[in-house]
Every structure is written in C-alpha cells, then in structure tokens.
Short mmCIF file of C-alpha atoms (C1' of nucleotides) in Angstrom, two decimals:
data_model
loop_
_atom_site.label_atom_id
_atom_site.label_comp_id
_atom_site.label_asym_id
_atom_site.label_seq_id
_atom_site.Cartn_x
_atom_site.Cartn_y
_atom_site.Cartn_z
CA MET Q 101 0.20 0.37 0.08
CA SER Q 102 2.91 2.19 -0.08
CA SER Q 103 1.92 4.06 2.94
CA ARG Q 104 3.86 6.00 3.83
CA SER Q 105 5.77 8.87 2.24
CA ARG Q 106 4.35 7.84 -1.20
CA THR Q 107 3.38 11.42 -1.79
CA ARG Q 108 5.40 12.66 -5.12
CA ALA Q 109 4.95 16.21 -3.95
CA LYS Q 110 8.50 17.92 -4.96
CA ARG Q 111 8.42 21.27 -2.53
CA ALA Q 112 6.13 20.73 -0.01
CA PRO Q 113 4.67 24.69 0.05
CA THR Q 114 4.39 25.62 4.45
CA PRO Q 115 1.37 26.66 4.87
CA GLU Q 116 1.89 30.29 6.32
CA LEU Q 117 3.47 30.33 1.77
CA LEU Q 118 -0.05 29.09 0.89
CA SER Q 119 -2.13 31.61 3.21
CA LEU Q 120 0.31 34.76 2.19
CA ILE Q 121 0.23 33.77 -1.66
CA ALA Q 122 -3.66 32.92 -1.34
CA ALA Q 123 -4.15 36.72 0.16
CA ARG Q 124 -2.34 38.25 -2.53
CA PHE Q 125 -4.85 36.55 -4.37
CA ARG Q 126 -7.71 37.20 -2.23
CA ALA Q 127 -5.86 40.85 -3.11
CA LEU Q 128 -7.68 41.24 -6.75
CA ALA Q 129 -10.36 38.72 -6.61
CA GLU Q 130 -13.20 42.20 -6.00
CA PRO Q 131 -14.50 43.70 -8.64
CA ALA Q 132 -13.46 47.25 -6.86
CA ARG Q 133 -10.61 46.46 -6.24
CA LEU Q 134 -9.84 45.13 -9.99
CA ALA Q 135 -11.18 48.78 -10.91
CA ILE Q 136 -8.82 50.87 -8.99
CA LEU Q 137 -6.39 49.17 -10.40
CA HIS Q 138 -8.00 49.73 -14.05
CA ALA Q 139 -8.59 53.10 -12.82
CA LEU Q 140 -5.14 53.30 -12.20
CA GLU Q 141 -3.52 52.05 -15.32
CA GLY Q 142 -1.34 54.45 -16.52
CA GLN Q 143 -1.57 57.02 -14.73
CA GLU Q 144 -1.93 58.02 -10.91
CA ARG Q 145 -5.19 59.19 -9.15
CA THR Q 146 -6.37 60.63 -5.81
CA VAL Q 147 -8.72 59.21 -4.01
CA THR Q 148 -11.49 61.53 -4.99
CA GLU Q 149 -10.37 61.03 -8.72
CA LEU Q 150 -10.44 57.85 -7.78
CA VAL Q 151 -14.30 57.81 -6.23
CA GLU Q 152 -15.63 59.31 -9.13
CA ALA Q 153 -14.18 56.70 -12.09
CA THR Q 154 -15.23 53.51 -9.77
CA GLY Q 155 -18.30 55.31 -8.47
CA LEU Q 156 -17.73 53.94 -5.10
CA GLY Q 157 -18.38 55.13 -1.49
CA GLN Q 158 -14.72 57.21 -0.11
CA GLY Q 159 -14.29 55.31 3.00
CA ASN Q 160 -14.84 52.57 1.30
CA LEU Q 161 -12.96 53.04 -1.83
CA SER Q 162 -10.22 54.50 0.99
CA LYS Q 163 -10.31 50.28 2.69
CA HIS Q 164 -10.18 48.95 -0.61
CA LEU Q 165 -7.11 51.18 -1.09
CA GLN Q 166 -5.29 50.59 2.73
CA GLN Q 167 -6.17 46.38 1.09
CA LEU Q 168 -3.60 47.15 -2.29
CA HIS Q 169 -1.44 49.05 -0.28
CA ALA Q 170 -0.12 46.36 2.71
CA GLY Q 171 -0.65 43.77 -0.84
CA GLY Q 172 2.21 46.14 -1.96
CA PHE Q 173 -0.09 46.15 -5.32
CA VAL Q 174 -0.54 50.17 -5.05
CA SER Q 175 2.34 52.84 -3.76
CA ARG Q 176 0.86 56.42 -2.77
CA ARG Q 177 2.79 59.58 -2.16
CA ARG Q 178 2.10 62.27 -0.54
CA ASP Q 179 1.44 65.44 -2.27
CA GLY Q 180 -0.64 68.15 0.52
CA LEU Q 181 -4.36 67.44 1.11
CA PHE Q 182 -4.18 65.06 -1.72
CA VAL Q 183 -2.47 61.40 -1.47
CA TYR Q 184 -1.54 60.02 -4.92
CA TYR Q 185 -1.47 56.32 -5.47
CA GLU Q 186 -0.59 54.87 -8.34
CA LEU Q 187 0.39 51.15 -9.63
CA ALA Q 188 3.17 49.90 -7.50
CA ASP Q 189 4.39 46.58 -10.32
CA ARG Q 190 2.93 46.54 -13.69
CA ASN Q 191 3.63 42.54 -12.67
CA VAL Q 192 -0.33 43.07 -11.62
CA LEU Q 193 -2.03 44.29 -15.14
CA ALA Q 194 0.10 40.73 -16.77
CA LEU Q 195 -1.88 38.76 -14.06
CA CYS Q 196 -4.86 40.82 -14.96
CA GLU Q 197 -4.14 40.34 -18.50
CA ILE Q 198 -3.59 36.17 -18.10
CA MET Q 199 -7.22 36.24 -16.19
CA CYS Q 200 -9.16 37.85 -18.98
CA GLY Q 201 -7.31 35.80 -21.75
CA ARG Q 202 -8.30 32.49 -19.47
CA LEU Q 203 -11.77 34.00 -19.04
CA GLU Q 204 -11.60 34.96 -23.67
CA SER Q 205 -11.13 31.48 -23.88
CA ASP Q 206 -13.91 29.87 -21.71
CA LEU Q 207 -17.14 32.17 -23.37
CA VAL Q 208 -15.66 31.76 -26.73
CA THR Q 209 -15.23 27.06 -25.66
CA SER Q 210 -18.06 27.33 -23.91
CA HIS Q 211 -20.51 28.42 -26.37
CA LYS Q 212 -21.67 32.48 -26.04
CA ILE Q 213 -21.08 35.81 -27.46
CA VAL Q 214 -18.33 36.66 -29.08
CA SER Q 215 -17.92 36.52 -33.56
CA THR Q 216 -20.77 36.51 -35.22
CA ARG Q 217 -19.97 32.42 -37.17
CA MET J 200 -13.77 71.43 -12.66
CA SER J 201 -13.70 69.02 -15.12
CA SER J 202 -16.99 68.05 -14.74
CA ARG J 203 -18.02 65.68 -17.90
CA SER J 204 -16.05 62.64 -18.55
CA ARG J 205 -12.90 64.24 -17.88
CA THR J 206 -11.73 60.56 -16.13
CA ARG J 207 -9.67 59.05 -18.87
CA ALA J 208 -9.97 55.58 -18.86
CA LYS J 209 -8.70 54.03 -21.90
CA ARG J 210 -11.89 51.43 -22.04
CA ALA J 211 -14.58 51.09 -19.28
CA PRO J 212 -14.69 47.38 -18.53
CA THR J 213 -18.38 46.30 -17.80
CA PRO J 214 -19.08 45.64 -13.43
CA GLU J 215 -20.33 42.04 -15.12
CA LEU J 216 -16.27 41.37 -16.52
CA LEU J 217 -14.71 42.72 -13.13
CA SER J 218 -17.18 39.78 -11.30
CA LEU J 219 -16.09 37.22 -13.40
CA ILE J 220 -12.32 38.08 -13.72
CA ALA J 221 -12.96 38.28 -9.24
CA ALA J 222 -14.24 35.50 -9.37
CA ARG J 223 -11.42 33.48 -10.95
CA PHE J 224 -8.85 35.33 -8.33
CA ARG J 225 -11.07 34.40 -5.80
CA ALA J 226 -11.41 31.11 -7.04
CA LEU J 227 -7.30 31.12 -5.78
CA ALA J 228 -7.64 33.23 -3.06
CA GLU J 229 -7.76 29.58 -1.06
CA PRO J 230 -4.55 27.67 0.80
CA ALA J 231 -6.38 24.34 -0.01
CA ARG J 232 -7.05 25.19 -3.35
CA LEU J 233 -3.18 26.53 -3.85
CA ALA J 234 -2.56 22.91 -2.34
CA ILE J 235 -4.73 20.81 -4.95
CA LEU J 236 -3.00 23.51 -8.28
CA HIS J 237 -0.13 22.11 -6.31
CA ALA J 238 0.22 19.15 -5.62
CA LEU J 239 -1.27 18.51 -9.48
CA GLU J 240 2.01 19.92 -11.26
CA GLY J 241 3.16 17.39 -13.17
CA GLN J 242 0.60 14.26 -13.06
CA GLU J 243 -2.66 14.22 -12.91
CA ARG J 244 -4.58 12.68 -9.14
CA THR J 245 -7.67 10.91 -8.09
CA VAL J 246 -9.51 12.87 -5.37
CA THR J 247 -8.49 9.70 -3.12
CA GLU J 248 -4.34 10.92 -3.61
CA LEU J 249 -5.52 14.26 -3.05
CA VAL J 250 -7.23 13.77 0.77
CA GLU J 251 -3.73 12.41 1.53
CA ALA J 252 -1.99 14.62 -0.42
CA THR J 253 -3.00 17.57 0.72
CA GLY J 254 -4.63 16.47 4.79
CA LEU J 255 -8.34 17.89 3.71
CA GLY J 256 -11.51 16.13 3.85
CA GLN J 257 -13.19 13.78 0.98
CA GLY J 258 -16.25 16.33 1.09
CA ASN J 259 -14.22 19.10 1.05
CA LEU J 260 -11.66 18.53 -1.22
CA SER J 261 -14.65 17.43 -3.74
CA LYS J 262 -16.01 20.69 -3.17
CA HIS J 263 -12.86 22.90 -3.88
CA LEU J 264 -12.44 20.54 -7.02
CA GLN J 265 -16.09 21.66 -8.16
CA GLN J 266 -15.46 24.96 -7.24
CA LEU J 267 -12.03 24.79 -10.50
CA HIS J 268 -13.73 22.98 -12.29
CA ALA J 269 -16.05 25.49 -12.83
CA GLY J 270 -13.41 28.50 -12.89
CA GLY J 271 -11.35 26.02 -15.47
CA PHE J 272 -8.19 25.29 -13.88
CA VAL J 273 -8.20 21.80 -13.82
CA SER J 274 -10.20 18.90 -15.95
CA ARG J 275 -11.76 15.69 -14.92
CA ARG J 276 -11.32 12.33 -16.16
CA ARG J 277 -13.58 9.37 -15.23
CA ASP J 278 -11.65 6.03 -15.37
CA GLY J 279 -14.21 3.57 -13.29
CA LEU J 280 -14.35 4.36 -9.94
CA PHE J 281 -11.77 7.29 -10.00
CA VAL J 282 -11.74 10.84 -10.86
CA TYR J 283 -7.96 12.11 -12.07
CA TYR J 284 -8.00 15.35 -11.76
CA GLU J 285 -5.13 17.40 -13.67
CA LEU J 286 -4.16 21.01 -14.53
CA ALA J 287 -5.99 22.88 -17.83
CA ASP J 288 -4.22 25.92 -18.37
CA ARG J 289 -0.55 25.77 -17.73
CA ASN J 290 -1.12 29.48 -17.18
CA VAL J 291 -2.19 29.39 -13.86
CA LEU J 292 0.81 28.24 -12.26
CA ALA J 293 2.33 31.56 -14.68
CA LEU J 294 -0.37 33.19 -12.15
CA CYS J 295 1.35 31.60 -9.18
CA GLU J 296 4.42 32.37 -10.03
CA ILE J 297 3.94 35.37 -10.64
CA MET J 298 2.86 35.72 -7.16
CA CYS J 299 5.29 34.20 -5.64
CA GLY J 300 7.70 36.26 -7.25
CA ARG J 301 5.85 39.58 -6.16
CA LEU J 302 5.85 38.27 -2.51
CA GLU J 303 9.76 37.24 -2.09
CA SER J 304 10.56 40.29 -3.47
CA ASP J 305 8.12 41.82 -0.46
CA LEU J 306 9.38 39.42 1.80
CA VAL J 307 12.95 40.55 1.47
CA THR J 308 12.22 43.53 0.59
CA SER J 309 10.97 44.29 4.64
CA HIS J 310 11.26 41.69 7.20
CA LYS J 311 13.23 38.47 5.25
CA ILE J 312 11.95 35.61 6.50
CA VAL J 313 12.11 33.47 3.77
CA SER J 314 13.40 29.59 3.99
CA THR J 315 15.39 28.50 5.99
CA ARG J 316 17.53 31.54 6.54
"C1'" DC K 59 -29.84 -7.00 -7.88
"C1'" DT K 60 -27.07 -6.32 -3.63
"C1'" DA K 61 -22.66 -4.92 -1.87
"C1'" DG K 62 -18.91 -2.09 -1.26
"C1'" DC K 63 -16.34 1.11 -2.86
"C1'" DG K 64 -14.91 6.41 -5.08
"C1'" DT K 65 -16.68 10.14 -5.59
"C1'" DA K 66 -20.58 14.17 -5.27
"C1'" DT K 67 -24.53 17.06 -2.60
"C1'" DG K 68 -26.61 18.58 1.50
"C1'" DC K 69 -26.80 20.63 6.46
"C1'" DA K 70 -25.63 23.68 10.17
"C1'" DC K 71 -22.18 26.86 12.42
"C1'" DG K 72 -18.45 30.17 13.00
"C1'" DT K 73 -15.43 33.31 10.48
"C1'" DT K 74 -14.36 36.82 7.09
"C1'" DC K 75 -15.89 40.16 4.42
"C1'" DA K 76 -17.72 44.14 1.25
"C1'" DG K 77 -20.83 47.81 2.55
"C1'" DG K 78 -22.96 52.68 3.74
"C1'" DA K 79 -22.83 55.98 7.59
"C1'" DA K 80 -20.24 58.62 11.27
"C1'" DT K 81 -16.44 59.86 13.07
"C1'" DA K 82 -11.22 61.21 13.62
"C1'" DT K 83 -7.38 62.52 11.78
"C1'" DA K 84 -4.19 65.04 8.60
"C1'" DT K 85 -3.12 69.50 6.23
"C1'" DA K 86 -4.11 74.03 4.33
"C1'" DC K 87 -5.69 78.60 4.18
"C1'" DT K 88 -6.84 83.21 6.78
"C1'" DA P 251 -6.32 79.96 17.28
"C1'" DG P 252 -10.21 78.81 13.91
"C1'" DT P 253 -12.37 76.70 9.48
"C1'" DA P 254 -12.52 73.72 5.09
"C1'" DT P 255 -10.64 70.24 2.39
"C1'" DA P 256 -8.50 65.49 1.69
"C1'" DT P 257 -7.79 61.35 3.82
"C1'" DA P 258 -8.67 57.23 7.06
"C1'" DT P 259 -10.91 54.63 10.76
"C1'" DT P 260 -14.30 51.75 13.62
"C1'" DC P 261 -18.96 51.03 13.88
"C1'" DC P 262 -22.49 47.98 12.73
"C1'" DT P 263 -25.49 44.50 10.07
"C1'" DG P 264 -25.88 41.49 5.72
"C1'" DA P 265 -24.30 37.89 2.58
"C1'" DA P 266 -20.47 34.77 1.24
"C1'" DC P 267 -17.78 31.83 1.35
"C1'" DG P 268 -14.89 27.22 3.93
"C1'" DT P 269 -15.43 22.95 7.31
"C1'" DG P 270 -17.20 19.03 9.36
"C1'" DC P 271 -21.20 15.40 8.95
"C1'" DA P 272 -24.26 13.20 7.28
"C1'" DT P 273 -25.71 11.65 3.68
"C1'" DA P 274 -26.73 10.79 -1.96
"C1'" DC P 275 -25.63 9.51 -6.41
"C1'" DG P 276 -22.21 6.13 -9.63
"C1'" DC P 277 -19.76 2.84 -10.73
"C1'" DT P 278 -17.14 -2.16 -10.81
"C1'" DA P 279 -17.98 -6.60 -8.65
"C1'" DG P 280 -19.53 -11.00 -7.02
#
DNA sequence: CTAGCGTATGCACGTTCAGGAATATATACT
DNA sequence: AGTATATATTCCTGAACGTGCATACGCTAG
C-alpha cells in the first residue's frame, strides 16, 4: 500500500506560504479593487478622482486602497491634502491580462457571445 | 472643474466582466485550492490521492475541486470508480509564480523571513 | 440486484468581509 | 487660534464562504 510518504510533491509549500499567496490573490478577488487598479492604469490618481472614476463610497474606497497598498499593488505619495495612488508593479496588469485571456477562451469555448459565426 | 467625462479611462470594463475576473482570482484566493493545484503540478491525481496529499476532508476537497473545475483551472477524466483531475491550463502556474515572485520581493524588502535563513 | 468503494452533494455552524454611515485624523489657509 | 477640504478609521449589518458531518450518487464486482 505504500503507506508512507508516497506522495511525490516536488517541494512541500508550507501552509504559511500558501496563506500568503492566497491573501495576494484575495486582494484581486474583488470587482471594486480591480476597478481601482484599472483606473490607475498608466496614471496616478487621488482618492477623490478614484471615487469619481469607480463610483465607490469614499470610506469604502479608502479601505480598498489600504488593502491594495498592504499587498504591495499600489504605492502612495502625499502632496498637500491629496494622496496620489499609483500602480506599484506592472506584474499586476500581467496577472489581470492572463485572467482575461483565460476568461475569453472559456467564453468562446462554452458557446456564447463573441464572433458572429 | 472638469465636471464631465474628464476621466481618461482607456476602456471601461463592465461590472459584469470585473465580477467574472474577480471570481477567477477568488478561486485562487484559498490556501486549500492552491495546495490542490500544487499537488496536481505535472501529474494527474484521483480525489483519494489528493485527500492524502493535502490532508483535506474528502467532501471538502471535492467541493474545492468543483470550484476549480468551474473556473476552468482543472479538467477531469473518469476511469471506473476513480476520477482523475489534472491542471487544465499552464497559465495557472504562471499566475502563481508571478504571485510568488511578488511575495519574495516583499518579504526580502520587509523582514526577510524566507526559507531556512 | 446487492454490496462495496469512490466521489459528489446537502445541511449547519462559525468566520470573514464588503458596504454604508458616522467619526477621526491630517494638511492648508486666513 | 479656527475653518475647510481630503483622507483614514471605526462600528455595524448582511451576505458569502470554508469546514465537518451525514448522506446521496455513480460505478464495479460478485
């Protein structure tokens, strides 16, 4: 029965590591935060501008920004009263694009929208 | 005050699209599911094998597999009593690697708790 | 068809988290 | 000093989700 460590895991990722990675993904697992990241694509913005761009409440938006900042997805810079947020890493966009790519594939595969055909 | 559509959004992603993408990320926002994907790296496995590899309960694991399957991250193949799951897309691993890369950078930057010192 | 194994699904409970409203903090101006 | 604006934080509530247990479903063998 090969009772012992028959499992052929290449390297066992510790539960702590998995939790950290999962937390990162969780930061992107929210439409509101994706909208924020999209609004920051290519340009820095103040919280007020993001409120206008996303339609989120100010307090709510600020909380999302804290999460994105804690996750290292955005950086901030203070200028007087305003705080300017900007994307801290281009990998973020890469992640979203991969997801979008997967999404398109599945939508086409399934049998709906896209292409007249 | 730039009242009108002063917002320079390149393309406005619909809320529905954002929700779909967020749902994909959410599927990866769980340590248990990441462990499953890791266990499937390079080889297909039955549910029972995954139970042994991950230490999750059978019912619980099965539910996670349904989510991963619904998200298109894994595919399944039935062979008699057993159901073999395997990674459906190598982009999944790419996503995890990017996240890991970001994680390592941040850990080194902050306190550096990585690996065996 | 009966029995047994592997897998999936339903139910209940506890936790987590987004959302809004109100309030607190920070900076600038007079 | 005080006021005004921009941002952050706190409290609360409802919904979503992971987990364990029990049970139903699918398949094979006898």
